[in-house]
XYZ file of C-alpha atoms in Angstrom:
653
model
C -0.025 -0.030 -0.010
C 2.760 2.445 0.888
C 4.659 1.762 -2.332
C 1.472 2.154 -4.459
C 0.736 5.430 -2.706
C 4.244 6.689 -3.398
C 4.025 5.629 -7.057
C 0.792 7.623 -7.500
C 1.899 10.728 -5.708
C 5.371 10.953 -7.300
C 3.957 10.159 -10.761
C 1.949 13.387 -10.466
C 4.854 15.238 -8.915
C 7.224 14.145 -11.623
C 4.916 15.256 -14.440
C 4.070 18.585 -12.820
C 7.661 19.506 -11.928
C 9.074 18.357 -15.280
C 6.524 20.443 -17.264
C 6.250 23.419 -14.981
C 9.218 23.744 -12.572
C 12.165 22.335 -14.517
C 12.031 24.884 -17.432
C 11.740 27.754 -14.952
C 14.763 26.555 -13.090
C 16.787 25.949 -16.262
C 16.003 29.343 -17.757
C 15.960 31.256 -14.438
C 18.975 33.406 -15.260
C 20.165 35.115 -18.384
C 23.088 33.029 -19.280
C 24.515 31.016 -22.132
C 23.633 27.368 -21.709
C 25.749 24.428 -22.836
C 24.433 21.198 -24.165
C 22.164 19.598 -21.535
C 24.424 16.545 -20.967
C 27.331 18.906 -20.108
C 25.317 21.150 -17.748
C 25.914 20.965 -14.003
C 23.038 19.787 -11.834
C 22.849 23.190 -10.110
C 21.436 24.620 -13.309
C 18.267 22.506 -12.855
C 17.656 23.564 -9.256
C 15.938 26.572 -7.816
C 19.336 28.206 -7.126
C 19.439 29.080 -10.826
C 16.349 31.304 -10.461
C 17.212 34.951 -9.915
C 15.937 37.047 -7.056
C 12.606 38.778 -7.594
C 11.698 36.463 -10.481
C 8.092 36.686 -11.634
C 8.163 32.905 -12.419
C 8.287 31.724 -8.878
C 4.517 31.394 -8.983
C 5.169 28.175 -10.918
C 6.936 26.687 -7.900
C 4.117 27.785 -5.600
C 1.496 26.318 -7.942
C 3.418 23.057 -8.180
C 3.652 22.898 -4.330
C -0.152 23.297 -4.097
C -0.838 20.570 -6.656
C 1.599 18.206 -4.990
C 0.214 18.851 -1.489
C -3.404 18.585 -2.647
C -2.624 15.273 -4.479
C -0.668 13.852 -1.529
C -3.357 14.732 1.043
C -6.210 13.483 -1.127
C -4.558 10.133 -1.804
C -3.386 9.908 1.837
C -6.984 10.311 3.065
C -8.307 7.569 0.764
C -5.356 5.303 1.734
C -6.051 5.827 5.418
C -9.726 5.156 4.865
C -9.015 1.995 2.870
C -6.565 0.623 5.420
C -9.035 1.400 8.223
C -11.739 -0.574 6.441
C -9.301 -3.444 5.872
C -8.459 -3.460 9.637
C -12.145 -3.615 10.537
C -12.678 -6.382 7.992
C -9.733 -8.285 9.485
C -11.274 -8.055 12.882
C -14.867 -8.968 11.901
C -14.495 -11.638 9.112
C -11.559 -13.625 10.425
C -11.744 -16.723 12.604
C -12.445 -16.178 16.273
C -9.305 -14.483 17.620
C -8.278 -15.516 21.171
C -6.746 -12.075 21.766
C -10.310 -10.536 21.603
C -11.274 -12.631 24.691
C -8.057 -12.182 26.590
C -6.281 -9.369 28.490
C -2.735 -9.122 29.722
C -2.474 -8.508 33.450
C 0.843 -7.238 34.927
C 1.845 -5.915 38.314
C 0.212 -8.785 40.231
C 0.906 -8.248 43.882
C 2.982 -10.868 45.620
C 1.558 -12.802 48.532
C 3.552 -15.095 50.819
C 0.485 -17.210 51.489
C -0.523 -18.058 47.939
C 0.891 -18.221 44.434
C 0.382 -15.792 41.672
C -2.012 -18.262 40.047
C -4.322 -18.396 43.086
C -4.090 -14.552 43.534
C -5.327 -13.963 40.009
C -8.104 -16.474 40.263
C -9.373 -14.954 43.558
C -9.169 -11.355 42.315
C -11.034 -11.785 39.048
C -13.534 -14.284 40.509
C -14.433 -11.720 43.124
C -14.484 -8.496 41.088
C -15.577 -9.927 37.699
C -17.582 -13.042 38.645
C -20.090 -12.936 35.775
C -17.536 -12.481 32.917
C -14.360 -14.111 34.196
C -13.646 -17.465 32.484
C -10.059 -18.642 33.259
C -6.499 -17.484 33.209
C -2.990 -18.596 32.433
C 0.092 -17.563 34.370
C 3.285 -16.601 32.626
C 6.353 -18.592 33.679
C 10.063 -17.882 33.567
C 11.583 -19.922 30.786
C 14.781 -21.095 32.481
C 17.715 -23.304 31.620
C 15.741 -26.515 31.816
C 13.385 -25.447 29.065
C 16.309 -24.365 26.878
C 18.037 -27.762 27.421
C 14.913 -29.563 26.384
C 14.510 -27.427 23.220
C 18.146 -28.027 22.316
C 17.889 -31.748 22.870
C 14.773 -31.947 20.690
C 16.506 -30.004 18.020
C 19.493 -32.337 18.180
C 17.165 -35.323 17.814
C 15.624 -33.790 14.794
C 18.970 -33.020 13.165
C 20.355 -36.548 13.934
C 17.230 -38.249 12.619
C 17.465 -36.262 9.368
C 21.150 -36.993 9.013
C 20.966 -40.726 9.656
C 17.684 -41.344 7.796
C 15.750 -42.559 10.884
C 16.253 -43.005 14.610
C 16.307 -46.749 14.403
C 18.767 -47.064 11.537
C 22.088 -48.711 12.277
C 24.857 -46.710 10.699
C 27.494 -48.427 8.591
C 31.237 -47.812 8.289
C 32.457 -44.925 6.216
C 35.878 -44.014 4.833
C 35.181 -40.309 5.259
C 37.409 -38.356 7.656
C 36.487 -35.964 10.342
C 36.364 -32.281 9.322
C 38.770 -31.130 12.002
C 41.138 -33.881 13.177
C 41.244 -35.971 10.033
C 40.520 -39.327 11.785
C 37.738 -41.713 10.909
C 34.350 -40.818 12.263
C 32.225 -43.073 14.456
C 28.477 -43.063 14.817
C 26.269 -43.557 17.729
C 22.873 -45.122 18.149
C 20.003 -43.509 20.077
C 18.177 -45.989 22.331
C 14.741 -45.063 23.599
C 12.220 -46.763 25.900
C 14.632 -46.869 28.781
C 13.019 -47.129 32.228
C 15.850 -45.280 33.884
C 15.724 -42.258 31.473
C 15.957 -38.768 32.776
C 12.334 -38.076 31.863
C 11.242 -41.100 33.817
C 13.144 -40.102 36.859
C 11.925 -36.553 36.707
C 8.233 -37.317 36.591
C 5.436 -35.336 35.126
C 4.304 -33.866 38.388
C 7.828 -32.568 39.116
C 7.732 -30.574 35.864
C 4.490 -28.965 37.001
C 5.980 -28.223 40.396
C 9.151 -26.730 38.880
C 6.998 -24.565 36.536
C 4.891 -23.372 39.365
C 7.920 -22.178 41.296
C 8.864 -19.982 38.311
C 5.671 -17.979 38.066
C 5.894 -14.385 36.964
C 3.746 -11.417 38.066
C 1.934 -11.529 34.730
C -0.946 -13.556 33.401
C -3.359 -13.830 30.536
C -6.982 -13.648 31.766
C -9.781 -14.913 29.566
C -13.358 -13.674 29.632
C -16.681 -14.978 28.353
C -17.126 -12.254 25.752
C -15.079 -9.811 23.726
C -16.894 -6.832 25.153
C -16.078 -8.002 28.748
C -12.429 -8.299 27.893
C -12.331 -4.844 26.276
C -14.068 -3.251 29.295
C -11.662 -4.716 31.786
C -8.616 -3.881 29.701
C -9.547 -0.207 29.469
C -10.487 0.239 33.146
C -8.373 0.907 36.259
C -8.586 -2.167 38.496
C -7.373 -0.721 41.837
C -6.621 2.587 43.459
C -2.895 1.916 42.928
C -2.154 2.317 39.130
C 1.030 0.239 39.504
C -0.912 -2.896 40.493
C -3.218 -5.091 38.395
C -2.380 -3.225 35.185
C -4.531 -4.474 32.309
C -3.998 -4.180 28.597
C -5.446 -5.844 25.515
C -3.583 -9.089 24.847
C -1.632 -9.510 21.676
C -2.323 -12.400 19.361
C -0.848 -15.719 20.503
C 1.763 -15.838 17.738
C 2.640 -12.169 18.451
C 3.501 -12.557 22.107
C 7.087 -11.726 23.015
C 7.308 -14.025 26.032
C 10.751 -13.043 27.331
C 9.488 -9.488 28.157
C 6.358 -10.498 30.029
C 8.346 -11.336 33.169
C 9.760 -7.853 33.390
C 8.334 -6.209 36.528
C 5.859 -3.476 35.550
C 7.539 -0.988 37.916
C 10.713 -1.203 35.905
C 9.123 -0.222 32.552
C 9.239 3.549 33.032
C 12.907 3.278 34.043
C 13.628 1.129 30.959
C 11.925 3.664 28.696
C 13.918 6.612 30.132
C 17.147 4.545 29.854
C 16.348 3.559 26.316
C 15.567 7.143 25.348
C 18.937 8.312 26.778
C 20.740 5.528 25.003
C 19.074 6.471 21.706
C 20.057 10.126 22.070
C 23.645 9.102 22.877
C 23.705 6.777 19.879
C 22.535 9.639 17.610
C 25.229 11.934 18.957
C 27.911 9.220 18.492
C 26.651 8.637 14.941
C 27.343 12.242 14.106
C 31.034 11.347 13.774
C 30.782 9.175 10.697
C 28.070 11.449 9.194
C 30.179 14.520 9.584
C 33.145 12.669 8.185
C 31.141 11.564 5.171
C 29.874 15.057 4.519
C 33.321 16.521 4.955
C 34.309 14.772 1.747
C 31.975 17.119 -0.162
C 34.019 20.157 0.737
C 37.149 20.059 -1.414
C 38.639 23.247 -0.058
C 38.639 21.908 3.562
C 40.095 18.599 2.314
C 42.944 20.363 0.577
C 43.784 22.324 3.677
C 43.715 19.255 5.943
C 45.548 17.007 3.454
C 47.867 19.101 1.204
C 49.256 16.010 -0.537
C 45.831 15.436 -2.112
C 45.805 18.782 -3.865
C 46.964 17.443 -7.179
C 44.705 14.435 -7.152
C 41.637 16.461 -6.248
C 41.999 18.618 -9.333
C 40.959 15.732 -11.579
C 37.322 15.812 -12.645
C 36.774 12.067 -12.175
C 38.172 12.203 -8.708
C 36.080 15.223 -7.795
C 32.899 13.451 -8.914
C 33.824 10.307 -7.005
C 34.850 12.027 -3.764
C 32.110 14.630 -3.576
C 29.255 12.753 -5.136
C 29.408 9.015 -4.769
C 31.767 8.282 -1.851
C 29.901 10.174 0.935
C 26.661 8.393 0.246
C 28.355 4.989 0.148
C 30.132 5.632 3.491
C 26.839 6.705 5.058
C 24.993 3.682 3.745
C 27.684 1.312 5.163
C 27.429 2.917 8.618
C 23.600 2.841 8.518
C 23.647 -0.910 8.139
C 24.752 -1.106 11.806
C 21.734 0.853 13.020
C 18.818 -1.684 12.688
C 20.251 -4.236 15.196
C 20.861 -1.425 17.703
C 17.382 0.069 17.468
C 15.880 -3.424 17.690
C 17.905 -3.999 20.861
C 16.628 -0.667 22.265
C 13.022 -1.616 21.454
C 13.535 -4.996 23.202
C 14.945 -3.289 26.281
C 11.826 -1.072 26.494
C 9.796 -4.068 27.528
C 7.501 -4.532 24.518
C 5.113 -7.417 25.117
C 4.454 -8.234 21.436
C 6.687 -8.771 18.421
C 4.647 -6.315 16.382
C 4.973 -3.639 19.043
C 8.737 -4.265 19.161
C 8.973 -3.851 15.400
C 6.790 -0.786 15.410
C 8.961 0.829 18.062
C 12.105 -0.078 16.149
C 10.562 1.214 12.927
C 9.867 4.623 14.548
C 13.380 4.840 15.992
C 15.041 3.872 12.762
C 12.809 6.267 10.781
C 13.590 9.306 12.852
C 17.248 8.325 13.048
C 17.603 8.096 9.253
C 15.649 11.286 8.579
C 17.768 13.186 11.126
C 21.171 11.873 9.958
C 20.507 11.539 6.216
C 18.629 14.793 5.768
C 19.112 17.396 8.559
C 22.603 16.460 9.700
C 23.867 16.102 6.125
C 22.354 19.418 5.087
C 23.850 21.434 7.916
C 27.107 19.544 8.092
C 27.629 19.979 4.337
C 26.559 23.565 3.847
C 26.517 25.322 7.207
C 29.198 23.355 9.012
C 31.058 26.420 10.051
C 27.965 28.058 11.698
C 27.746 26.878 15.289
C 24.576 28.759 16.027
C 22.519 27.364 13.168
C 19.540 26.648 15.429
C 19.956 29.761 17.520
C 16.683 31.161 16.228
C 13.722 29.219 14.887
C 12.807 32.137 12.696
C 16.028 31.669 10.757
C 15.540 27.913 10.213
C 13.483 28.182 6.959
C 16.137 30.496 5.508
C 18.912 28.153 6.543
C 17.094 25.157 4.990
C 16.376 27.126 1.854
C 20.122 27.769 1.420
C 21.310 24.337 2.371
C 18.845 21.864 0.708
C 19.352 22.969 -2.930
C 23.132 22.792 -2.414
C 22.795 19.135 -1.273
C 20.444 18.056 -4.161
C 23.231 16.204 -5.932
C 24.084 14.246 -2.761
C 20.458 13.268 -2.206
C 20.120 12.044 -5.817
C 23.278 9.949 -5.362
C 21.906 8.625 -2.068
C 18.819 7.357 -3.827
C 20.963 5.579 -6.386
C 23.447 4.086 -3.886
C 21.107 3.233 -1.077
C 17.781 2.675 -2.750
C 18.645 0.695 -5.847
C 21.398 -1.248 -4.130
C 19.214 -2.198 -1.178
C 16.695 -3.706 -3.600
C 19.502 -5.791 -5.190
C 20.548 -7.041 -1.713
C 16.942 -7.767 -0.855
C 16.557 -10.030 -3.943
C 19.816 -11.859 -3.356
C 19.276 -12.380 0.397
C 23.008 -12.524 1.038
C 22.945 -12.967 4.787
C 20.629 -15.948 4.803
C 22.613 -17.386 1.867
C 25.899 -17.183 3.788
C 24.231 -18.634 6.917
C 22.850 -21.504 4.901
C 26.204 -22.241 3.249
C 27.971 -22.143 6.625
C 25.532 -24.584 8.153
C 25.581 -27.029 5.206
C 29.330 -27.119 4.374
C 30.939 -26.262 7.762
C 28.541 -27.590 10.320
C 27.312 -30.423 8.128
C 23.587 -29.820 8.520
C 21.407 -31.346 5.809
C 18.198 -29.402 6.591
C 17.583 -25.837 5.516
C 17.224 -24.282 8.977
C 16.974 -20.728 7.620
C 13.898 -21.502 5.575
C 10.694 -20.767 7.485
C 12.277 -18.350 9.962
C 12.438 -15.229 7.788
C 9.868 -12.560 8.417
C 9.641 -9.332 6.418
C 11.917 -6.636 7.974
C 9.346 -3.926 8.315
C 11.539 -2.018 10.776
C 14.089 -1.389 8.041
C 12.213 -1.349 4.759
C 9.317 0.896 5.799
C 11.630 3.636 7.134
C 13.670 3.416 3.918
C 10.563 3.980 1.735
C 9.412 6.840 4.014
C 12.840 8.450 3.940
C 12.851 8.478 0.125
C 9.343 9.930 0.192
C 10.643 12.613 2.563
C 13.450 13.455 0.178
C 11.068 13.469 -2.732
C 8.656 15.991 -1.167
C 11.346 18.267 0.140
C 13.329 18.338 -3.158
C 10.400 18.202 -5.543
C 10.204 21.943 -6.386
C 13.843 22.662 -5.472
C 15.614 19.954 -7.491
C 13.066 18.204 -9.770
C 15.610 15.879 -11.323
C 15.480 13.612 -8.248
C 11.883 12.659 -9.007
C 12.446 10.253 -11.992
C 15.030 8.314 -9.978
C 12.632 8.097 -7.019
C 9.731 7.063 -9.218
C 11.849 4.288 -10.758
C 12.837 3.145 -7.259
C 9.259 2.974 -6.008
C 8.117 0.935 -9.074
C 11.017 -1.433 -8.739
C 10.530 -1.683 -4.904
C 6.855 -2.539 -5.439
C 7.763 -5.479 -7.705
C 10.577 -6.736 -5.417
C 8.660 -6.457 -2.142
C 5.549 -8.043 -3.647
C 7.661 -11.043 -4.763
C 9.475 -11.292 -1.419
C 6.292 -11.128 0.662
C 4.501 -13.737 -1.474
C 7.307 -16.163 -2.137
C 10.161 -15.609 0.366
C 9.012 -14.330 3.777
C 6.838 -16.183 6.282
C 3.948 -14.412 7.970
C 4.000 -15.345 11.611
C 1.572 -12.761 13.001
C -0.687 -9.968 11.882
C -0.291 -6.450 13.306
C -3.549 -5.220 11.784
C -2.022 -2.301 9.932
C -0.341 -0.694 12.951
C 2.440 0.671 10.803
C 0.173 2.894 8.708
C -0.258 5.719 11.328
C 3.581 6.007 11.268
C 3.507 6.286 7.490
C 0.733 8.861 7.646
C 2.554 11.028 10.195
C 5.816 10.874 8.317
C 4.166 11.843 5.027
C 2.485 14.854 6.675
C 5.781 15.822 8.302
C 7.447 15.646 4.816
C 4.833 17.960 3.355
C 5.222 20.423 6.236
C 9.049 20.444 5.937
C 8.758 20.962 2.183
C 6.388 23.889 2.683
C 8.656 25.456 5.347
C 11.693 25.164 3.043
C 9.644 26.630 0.143
C 8.700 29.526 2.412
C 12.285 30.193 3.149
C 13.237 29.970 -0.589
C 10.503 32.357 -1.582
C 11.704 34.778 1.086
C 15.335 34.556 -0.124
C 14.203 34.979 -3.718
C 12.138 38.049 -2.714
C 8.731 36.770 -3.802
C 6.222 38.089 -1.300
C 3.314 36.741 -3.275
C 4.501 33.182 -3.265
C 5.372 33.452 0.399
C 1.923 34.722 1.253
C 0.267 31.840 -0.539
C 2.415 29.325 1.270
C 1.052 30.177 4.732
C -2.528 28.993 4.037
C -1.094 25.764 2.678
C 0.754 25.123 5.992
C -2.429 25.713 7.984
C -4.550 23.501 5.786
C -2.008 20.686 6.006
C -1.955 20.801 9.772
C -5.765 20.805 9.855
C -5.907 17.830 7.536
C -3.606 15.935 9.789
C -5.620 16.635 12.908
C -8.852 15.574 11.120
C -7.264 12.256 10.135
C -6.087 11.745 13.693
C -9.569 12.278 15.011
C -11.295 10.223 12.249
C -9.030 7.156 11.787
C -6.381 6.897 14.587
C -8.685 5.683 17.427
C -9.541 2.633 15.393
C -5.925 1.618 15.355
C -5.592 2.235 19.115
C -8.658 0.332 20.411
C -11.247 -2.095 19.113
C -14.718 -0.649 18.544
C -17.334 -1.733 21.174
C -20.035 -1.938 18.495
C -17.977 -4.347 16.394
C -17.121 -6.587 19.283
C -20.746 -6.788 20.636
C -21.992 -7.693 17.145
C -19.348 -10.429 16.922
C -20.371 -11.786 20.386
C -24.041 -11.920 19.440
C -23.296 -13.558 16.129
C -21.233 -16.305 17.781
C -24.016 -16.800 20.442
C -26.562 -17.293 17.731
C -24.412 -19.753 15.867
C -23.632 -21.639 19.114
C -19.832 -21.248 18.804
C -19.123 -19.853 22.182
C -18.390 -23.199 23.844
C -16.015 -24.122 21.079
C -14.232 -20.800 21.493
C -13.979 -21.335 25.262
C -12.311 -24.721 24.687
C -9.752 -23.173 22.282
C -8.868 -20.294 24.652
C -7.173 -22.477 27.227
C -4.662 -23.824 24.683
C -4.187 -20.683 22.615
C -1.481 -18.886 24.645
C 0.964 -21.715 25.131
C 4.323 -20.295 26.313
C 6.465 -23.292 25.442
C 7.075 -25.075 22.158
C 4.481 -27.342 20.576
C 6.159 -30.465 21.864
C 6.008 -29.083 25.419
C 2.491 -27.757 25.526
C 1.746 -29.964 28.452
C 3.488 -27.365 30.606
C 0.967 -24.696 29.878
C -1.549 -24.243 32.640
C -5.090 -22.963 33.099
C -6.656 -21.755 36.316
C -9.845 -23.695 36.344
C -8.195 -26.328 38.554
C -5.415 -26.359 41.029
C -2.919 -27.548 38.399
C -5.171 -28.281 35.518
C -3.522 -28.640 32.111
C -4.716 -26.668 29.144
C -5.262 -29.901 27.193
C -8.259 -32.220 27.502
C -7.871 -35.555 29.382
C -7.692 -37.366 26.085
C -4.797 -35.205 25.013
C -3.110 -35.814 28.415
C -3.373 -39.613 27.849
C -1.836 -39.329 24.475
C 0.942 -37.115 25.884
C 1.703 -39.711 28.558
C 1.917 -42.421 26.011
C 4.338 -40.374 23.950
C 6.539 -39.660 26.963
C 6.601 -43.318 27.768
C 7.642 -44.237 24.265
C 10.274 -41.499 23.805
C 12.693 -40.766 26.572
C 14.156 -37.288 27.084
C 16.914 -36.517 26.671
C 18.033 -39.249 24.231
C 20.341 -41.671 26.048
C 23.552 -42.316 24.119
C 24.906 -45.797 24.831
C 27.380 -46.886 22.072
C 29.906 -45.283 19.823
C 31.203 -48.432 18.290
C 30.014 -48.040 14.707
C 31.027 -45.538 12.065
C 28.650 -42.898 10.817
C 27.172 -43.284 7.429
C 28.502 -40.620 5.090
C 31.184 -39.498 7.458
C 28.855 -37.189 9.331
């Protein structure tokens, strides 16, 4: 949706600016022009328009057309995505998250466990709507060992053909020591296995000791869950904190055990760390932009004077090299912002990616646009932000001078990123390493890739930001941007359909970020245009820009009031209609049975460790499922007991 919106908007912008703005820029001064291929790019920018020109109305008209087109399409896109979100809620299968809430800040009691505390609280204060609950447990080292052992069994069974196969001698040598390799045989059904000694009840007891002060509470209707989630449970806001539960596949379990009282400290710490990271990142950005100033380079490095006189070297150092250096440094940012978002205590994977997306977006806009603009053109002015009234004029002077750099950045970052996206180099190297170095036969990477929204969405929005701000100042950037958006649409469509795996659905939670960024781009473009018209001494164009700013802000506020609440909360009307529909169809009992097994904290093979609160230690599975699970645990011992190493491995593995 975002790519299609960008294609529509910048198609109109490219046509308008090519027909209306570009000729005015090119013939803005009385000068003798060379052949177009030999002209410098500054000739096609607004810098070439003389002061007091009567043709600046063309730039103002183009700005009006672009803003009107962007806002109109943005409104319909917002409306369409809102309808899709409502359709996703109403027409999908019964979603367990609509009947569940997440409770944190459960008070500790020395006389009873968290499980009993939750049951007593909600049975007393919400007796008519409370259904059951599930406590969150600390996933400790035992669970990790079990997962690792099961993974080893899976890999060994795939490497040997079957668990019961006896391996034959092989003349292959070990990868490391060069000696002959020996196999081993996994023997199950041992009465003295670790699982048999542990006992099923001990697993329950151990899990109960590792309860967290968080739980998923289930209710008999969607409306009841929504009401409880949005209300204050006690007079102490730090206790019994309720929120809408994320979808089962979307839960980020490791953060649920974070004490609720620590969250505000974590957010402040993360904010301080983000600001520090931005300040540290100014060093490579300033270094990259310092390459665009040849006079300073010649003073700092006199031995480069002769080399910097060559035209090819000048184009390489000032045009291409700074953007490449910045792109390389930016590749280190996504893991850092994802770490910051994890430290904040996000309870869902979609919330974590949304937070990382916002951080990476503002980080790239700040460093790629603002820092580059002022570091490249106003680097010697220490008081550039001394007065907000001078900011439009400073941007008006700096942005056109950096138009060449922004165009090169689109080529080096945008087009190259699409090529890397198609090739999938990192998963390819990981796969080759596992196959040829570690000797794995299975493709462990396949099925674990999810679309990197936290990196790709900010990249598209950044290019949209550059397109809006440079549209009337340097129109030559628009064809390159338009080509990028068309190519990105084809690439991302193929990747989403054929490469990436969809593990959860965020319900369009990223669109408000896209809307806010687009409106911010329009406002920055209008502020820069206001400064340019003031420098070019065009009071008429400046006067017509003020109403455009006000109308854009009003449009943004209207969209916030009209659409944003639907993305923040579920509508009561919709949930009540869904409850009544399920009651008429007699599906409520079936939904209640599915709720107890929906939020299983452990892996599918260990779902017997997920608990419900309808009994003292009642399992989330039915008694029939428990009997099957007991039969499976009797047939397969955990961990696998290795008894013999006397026969070589087949194939030398």
